[in-house]
Amino acid sequence: MLGLYDSGLGGLTVLAALRTAGIDQDIVYFADQAHVPYGDKSDGELHGFLTENLALLAGQRVDAVVTACNTSCAVAQHYGWPATPFPVLDLILTAGGSFAETRHRRIAVIATAATVRSGAYTRAIRAAAPYAHVHEIAAPRLVPVVEDGEADTSTGRDAVAEVVAQIPSDVDAIVYGCTHYPLLDRWFAAALDPRIERIDPAAAQAAAARALVAELGLPPGTSTTTYYTNGDAHSFERAVRRWTGDTTGRVAALVAR
Ligand code: DGL
């Protein structure tokens, strides 16, 4: 069984990528919606949330955690990963590693303020592609837009337009450095020059998760996902149905911490 966590809905994009990659493991997904957005929190707060999220998943007896939150990975790279009895796949390291064979030279990473502050994406991409020029852009409005159910509205479109206006015109790729942003992809696609590739690290994370499942020799699962939130379970359930198409997974509320 695999564990995934995020501050809210963003990690559903990683979950979807895992299922698209054919991973049939049962999955426990935890949305820390009591603390969303993560991007404007201090490193100390974020490390505390990370520690609690991993402890919660440990309590579910997961075999591995596939991180679906860039911001917590950025903080863990500075302050250390809490000790766990299972392996944890770092989304930013996976994303960076996927640039080893890249033809891209000028890359814009769009991420939360906390992730940009850490510089973790620039380090991870340049470790794999030393000649790449990486430009990081903080986009603090986008997570609240998604969490408030505005991703499909003109509010979502306008929030994306503000970010696109900050992207240098000579980049050849952008990276969704926050798992919420692929839920706004239609607006990025419409606003960006079509020659700019839009990269979602979820695909690389799913490939890494597949390899980890094989390495750990985990027996086949039943492709069942159980969702937990410490926010509002009803609106979270609606969002799960909207963004994953999963009509069977069970959604349960946890008491907000
Ligand atoms: N979706 C998360 C990430 O990838 C956190 C976003 C937030 O809550 O600010 O960074």
Short mmCIF file of C-alpha atoms and ligand atoms in Angstrom, two decimals:
data_model
loop_
_atom_site.label_atom_id
_atom_site.label_comp_id
_atom_site.label_asym_id
_atom_site.label_seq_id
_atom_site.Cartn_x
_atom_site.Cartn_y
_atom_site.Cartn_z
CA MET A 1 0.00 0.00 0.00
CA LEU A 2 1.25 3.46 -0.91
CA GLY A 3 0.73 6.73 0.95
CA LEU A 4 0.35 10.12 -0.74
CA TYR A 5 -0.10 13.47 0.94
CA ASP A 6 -0.52 17.08 -0.08
CA SER A 7 -1.87 20.27 1.44
CA GLY A 8 -5.09 19.65 -0.49
CA LEU A 9 -6.22 18.88 -4.03
CA GLY A 10 -2.91 19.23 -5.86
CA GLY A 11 -1.66 15.76 -5.03
CA LEU A 12 -4.64 14.33 -6.90
CA THR A 13 -2.65 15.10 -10.07
CA VAL A 14 0.10 12.77 -8.83
CA LEU A 15 -2.46 10.16 -7.83
CA ALA A 16 -3.97 10.31 -11.33
CA ALA A 17 -0.50 9.90 -12.86
CA LEU A 18 0.12 6.80 -10.70
CA ARG A 19 -3.11 5.21 -11.90
CA THR A 20 -2.37 6.19 -15.53
CA ALA A 21 1.00 4.49 -15.14
CA GLY A 22 -0.85 1.30 -14.22
CA ILE A 23 0.00 1.21 -10.51
CA ASP A 24 -2.64 -1.01 -8.88
CA GLN A 25 -1.47 -0.60 -5.30
CA ASP A 26 -4.07 0.44 -2.78
CA ILE A 27 -3.41 4.07 -1.88
CA VAL A 28 -4.10 6.21 1.15
CA TYR A 29 -4.30 9.89 0.19
CA PHE A 30 -4.13 12.52 2.90
CA ALA A 31 -5.09 16.15 2.24
CA ASP A 32 -3.88 18.51 4.98
CA GLN A 33 -6.55 21.06 4.13
CA ALA A 34 -6.56 22.48 7.64
CA HIS A 35 -3.24 24.09 6.71
CA VAL A 36 -3.64 24.89 3.01
CA PRO A 37 -2.00 26.83 1.40
CA TYR A 38 1.44 25.62 2.40
CA GLY A 39 3.23 28.11 0.16
CA ASP A 40 2.94 31.09 2.52
CA LYS A 41 3.92 29.21 5.70
CA SER A 42 7.28 29.36 7.48
CA ASP A 43 9.82 26.56 7.06
CA GLY A 44 9.34 25.57 10.70
CA GLU A 45 5.57 25.24 10.29
CA LEU A 46 5.99 23.29 7.07
CA HIS A 47 8.44 20.87 8.64
CA GLY A 48 5.94 20.28 11.44
CA PHE A 49 3.17 19.50 8.91
CA LEU A 50 5.49 17.14 7.04
CA THR A 51 6.35 15.28 10.24
CA GLU A 52 2.66 14.91 11.13
CA ASN A 53 1.68 13.83 7.61
CA LEU A 54 4.30 11.10 7.55
CA ALA A 55 3.28 9.94 11.04
CA LEU A 56 -0.34 9.76 9.93
CA LEU A 57 0.59 7.63 6.92
CA ALA A 58 2.84 5.45 9.08
CA GLY A 59 -0.24 4.82 11.22
CA GLN A 60 -1.98 3.51 8.08
CA ARG A 61 0.87 1.01 7.65
CA VAL A 62 1.89 2.14 4.19
CA ASP A 63 4.84 0.41 2.51
CA ALA A 64 6.14 3.63 0.93
CA VAL A 65 5.23 7.30 0.58
CA VAL A 66 5.11 8.96 -2.82
CA THR A 67 5.28 12.65 -2.06
CA ALA A 68 2.72 14.71 -3.95
CA CYS A 69 3.71 18.07 -2.46
CA ASN A 70 6.73 19.99 -3.71
CA THR A 71 6.70 22.51 -0.89
CA SER A 72 7.26 19.90 1.80
CA CYS A 73 10.08 18.32 -0.24
CA ALA A 74 11.74 21.73 -0.56
CA VAL A 75 11.66 22.16 3.22
CA ALA A 76 12.81 18.60 3.90
CA GLN A 77 15.86 19.14 1.71
CA HIS A 78 16.93 21.97 4.03
CA TYR A 79 15.80 20.63 7.39
CA GLY A 80 15.95 16.88 6.84
CA TRP A 81 13.37 14.19 6.24
CA PRO A 82 11.80 12.85 9.43
CA ALA A 83 12.82 9.23 10.06
CA THR A 84 10.28 6.76 8.69
CA PRO A 85 10.14 2.95 8.60
CA PHE A 86 9.41 3.14 4.85
CA PRO A 87 11.03 4.81 1.83
CA VAL A 88 9.85 8.27 0.75
CA LEU A 89 10.05 9.41 -2.89
CA ASP A 90 11.06 13.07 -3.06
CA LEU A 91 9.06 14.73 -5.86
CA ILE A 92 11.58 17.52 -6.49
CA LEU A 93 14.52 15.12 -6.76
CA THR A 94 12.50 12.96 -9.15
CA ALA A 95 11.55 16.03 -11.19
CA GLY A 96 15.14 17.24 -11.34
CA GLY A 97 16.46 13.82 -12.35
CA SER A 98 14.03 13.73 -15.27
CA PHE A 99 16.04 16.55 -16.90
CA ALA A 100 19.13 14.37 -17.35
CA GLU A 101 18.35 13.81 -21.02
CA THR A 102 16.67 17.13 -21.62
CA ARG A 103 16.96 19.21 -24.78
CA HIS A 104 15.66 22.20 -22.82
CA ARG A 105 18.12 24.93 -21.95
CA ARG A 106 15.98 27.73 -20.57
CA ILE A 107 13.46 26.48 -18.05
CA ALA A 108 10.94 28.38 -15.94
CA VAL A 109 9.77 26.65 -12.77
CA ILE A 110 6.49 27.92 -11.36
CA ALA A 111 6.09 27.04 -7.69
CA THR A 112 4.92 28.20 -4.29
CA ALA A 113 6.74 31.00 -2.50
CA ALA A 114 8.24 28.53 -0.02
CA THR A 115 9.53 26.27 -2.79
CA VAL A 116 11.04 29.18 -4.72
CA ARG A 117 12.65 30.49 -1.50
CA SER A 118 14.41 27.14 -1.05
CA GLY A 119 16.00 27.05 -4.52
CA ALA A 120 15.46 23.27 -4.46
CA TYR A 121 14.21 23.09 -8.05
CA THR A 122 17.17 24.97 -9.47
CA ARG A 123 19.56 22.68 -7.59
CA ALA A 124 17.74 19.51 -8.63
CA ILE A 125 17.50 20.44 -12.33
CA ARG A 126 21.05 21.73 -12.56
CA ALA A 127 22.39 18.59 -10.87
CA ALA A 128 21.01 16.65 -13.84
CA ALA A 129 21.43 19.31 -16.54
CA PRO A 130 24.31 21.62 -15.49
CA TYR A 131 23.98 23.85 -18.54
CA ALA A 132 20.29 24.55 -18.03
CA HIS A 133 19.28 28.05 -17.04
CA VAL A 134 16.50 27.84 -14.45
CA HIS A 135 14.24 30.75 -13.60
CA GLU A 136 11.90 30.24 -10.62
CA ILE A 137 8.62 32.16 -10.33
CA ALA A 138 6.41 32.20 -7.23
CA ALA A 139 2.69 32.02 -7.94
CA PRO A 140 0.94 32.45 -4.57
CA ARG A 141 -2.56 33.04 -5.99
CA LEU A 142 -2.94 29.73 -7.80
CA VAL A 143 -3.36 27.30 -4.91
CA PRO A 144 -6.21 29.29 -3.28
CA VAL A 145 -7.89 29.55 -6.70
CA VAL A 146 -7.89 25.74 -7.06
CA GLU A 147 -8.89 25.06 -3.45
CA ASP A 148 -11.77 27.55 -3.73
CA GLY A 149 -13.17 25.70 -6.74
CA GLU A 150 -12.28 28.49 -9.18
CA ALA A 151 -9.97 26.50 -11.47
CA ASP A 152 -12.50 26.40 -14.30
CA THR A 153 -13.65 30.02 -13.98
CA SER A 154 -12.44 33.39 -15.25
CA THR A 155 -10.79 33.85 -11.83
CA GLY A 156 -8.57 30.87 -12.63
CA ARG A 157 -7.87 32.18 -16.11
CA ASP A 158 -6.93 35.64 -14.83
CA ALA A 159 -4.71 34.26 -12.05
CA VAL A 160 -2.81 32.17 -14.60
CA ALA A 161 -2.49 35.17 -16.95
CA GLU A 162 -0.76 37.11 -14.15
CA VAL A 163 1.79 34.32 -13.80
CA VAL A 164 2.32 33.86 -17.53
CA ALA A 165 3.10 37.58 -17.80
CA GLN A 166 6.14 36.95 -15.56
CA ILE A 167 7.57 34.10 -17.64
CA PRO A 168 10.55 35.23 -19.73
CA SER A 169 9.69 35.00 -23.42
CA ASP A 170 12.81 32.99 -24.30
CA VAL A 171 12.13 29.90 -22.16
CA ASP A 172 11.62 26.62 -23.96
CA ALA A 173 9.84 24.82 -21.12
CA ILE A 174 7.88 25.52 -17.97
CA VAL A 175 7.68 23.12 -15.04
CA TYR A 176 4.67 22.84 -12.79
CA GLY A 177 6.62 23.00 -9.53
CA CYS A 178 3.45 22.73 -7.47
CA THR A 179 1.05 19.84 -7.87
CA HIS A 180 -1.98 22.13 -7.90
CA TYR A 181 -0.94 23.89 -11.10
CA PRO A 182 -1.67 21.09 -13.63
CA LEU A 183 -5.33 21.57 -12.63
CA LEU A 184 -5.02 24.97 -14.36
CA ASP A 185 -3.24 23.57 -17.42
CA ARG A 186 -5.97 24.63 -19.87
CA TRP A 187 -5.29 28.27 -19.02
CA PHE A 188 -1.51 27.88 -19.30
CA ALA A 189 -1.97 26.11 -22.64
CA ALA A 190 -4.15 28.92 -23.92
CA ALA A 191 -1.88 31.74 -22.71
CA LEU A 192 1.58 30.36 -23.55
CA ASP A 193 3.42 30.25 -26.85
CA PRO A 194 2.75 26.68 -28.09
CA ARG A 195 6.50 26.13 -28.60
CA ILE A 196 6.95 26.22 -24.81
CA GLU A 197 6.62 22.70 -23.40
CA ARG A 198 4.58 22.36 -20.23
CA ILE A 199 6.17 19.74 -17.96
CA ASP A 200 4.26 18.06 -15.15
CA PRO A 201 6.71 16.18 -12.88
CA ALA A 202 3.86 13.84 -11.85
CA ALA A 203 4.67 11.58 -14.82
CA ALA A 204 8.28 11.14 -13.69
CA GLN A 205 7.12 10.60 -10.10
CA ALA A 206 4.73 7.88 -11.30
CA ALA A 207 7.56 6.14 -13.17
CA ALA A 208 9.71 6.33 -10.04
CA ALA A 209 6.84 4.95 -7.97
CA ARG A 210 6.44 2.01 -10.36
CA ALA A 211 10.13 1.21 -10.02
CA LEU A 212 9.89 1.45 -6.23
CA VAL A 213 6.88 -0.88 -6.09
CA ALA A 214 8.86 -3.42 -8.14
CA GLU A 215 12.00 -2.95 -6.02
CA LEU A 216 10.05 -3.50 -2.79
CA GLY A 217 8.33 -6.55 -4.33
CA LEU A 218 4.90 -5.36 -3.20
CA PRO A 219 2.11 -7.81 -4.04
CA PRO A 220 -0.59 -6.56 -6.46
CA GLY A 221 -3.26 -4.33 -4.94
CA THR A 222 -6.91 -3.67 -5.80
CA SER A 223 -6.43 -0.11 -7.15
CA THR A 224 -8.54 1.21 -4.27
CA THR A 225 -7.90 4.71 -2.95
CA THR A 226 -8.97 5.87 0.49
CA TYR A 227 -8.99 9.63 0.94
CA TYR A 228 -8.65 11.51 4.19
CA THR A 229 -8.93 15.22 4.79
CA ASN A 230 -8.78 17.31 7.94
CA GLY A 231 -10.82 19.94 6.10
CA ASP A 232 -14.39 19.74 4.84
CA ALA A 233 -15.05 16.14 3.74
CA HIS A 234 -18.05 16.95 1.54
CA SER A 235 -16.35 19.55 -0.61
CA PHE A 236 -13.22 17.40 -0.74
CA GLU A 237 -15.28 14.46 -1.98
CA ARG A 238 -16.79 16.61 -4.74
CA ALA A 239 -13.29 17.72 -5.76
CA VAL A 240 -12.03 14.12 -5.79
CA ARG A 241 -14.86 13.10 -8.12
CA ARG A 242 -14.24 16.17 -10.31
CA TRP A 243 -10.48 15.82 -10.66
CA THR A 244 -9.88 12.07 -10.57
CA GLY A 245 -13.10 10.60 -11.96
CA ASP A 246 -12.82 8.12 -9.04
CA THR A 247 -16.41 7.36 -8.08
CA THR A 248 -15.68 4.50 -5.70
CA GLY A 249 -12.89 5.69 -3.40
CA ARG A 250 -13.97 6.30 0.17
CA VAL A 251 -13.58 9.82 1.56
CA ALA A 252 -13.32 10.20 5.31
CA ALA A 253 -12.95 13.23 7.52
CA LEU A 254 -10.26 13.52 10.14
CA VAL A 255 -10.53 15.93 13.02
CA ALA A 256 -8.65 19.10 12.08
CA ARG A 257 -5.39 19.42 13.96
N1 DGL B 1 0.57 21.30 -3.87
C1 DGL B 1 1.67 21.62 -3.02
C2 DGL B 1 2.97 21.72 -3.75
O1 DGL B 1 3.19 20.96 -4.68
C3 DGL B 1 1.40 22.67 -1.95
C4 DGL B 1 0.75 23.92 -2.40
C5 DGL B 1 0.30 24.84 -1.26
O2 DGL B 1 -0.47 24.40 -0.39
O3 DGL B 1 0.72 26.01 -1.25
O4 DGL B 1 3.83 22.48 -3.40
#
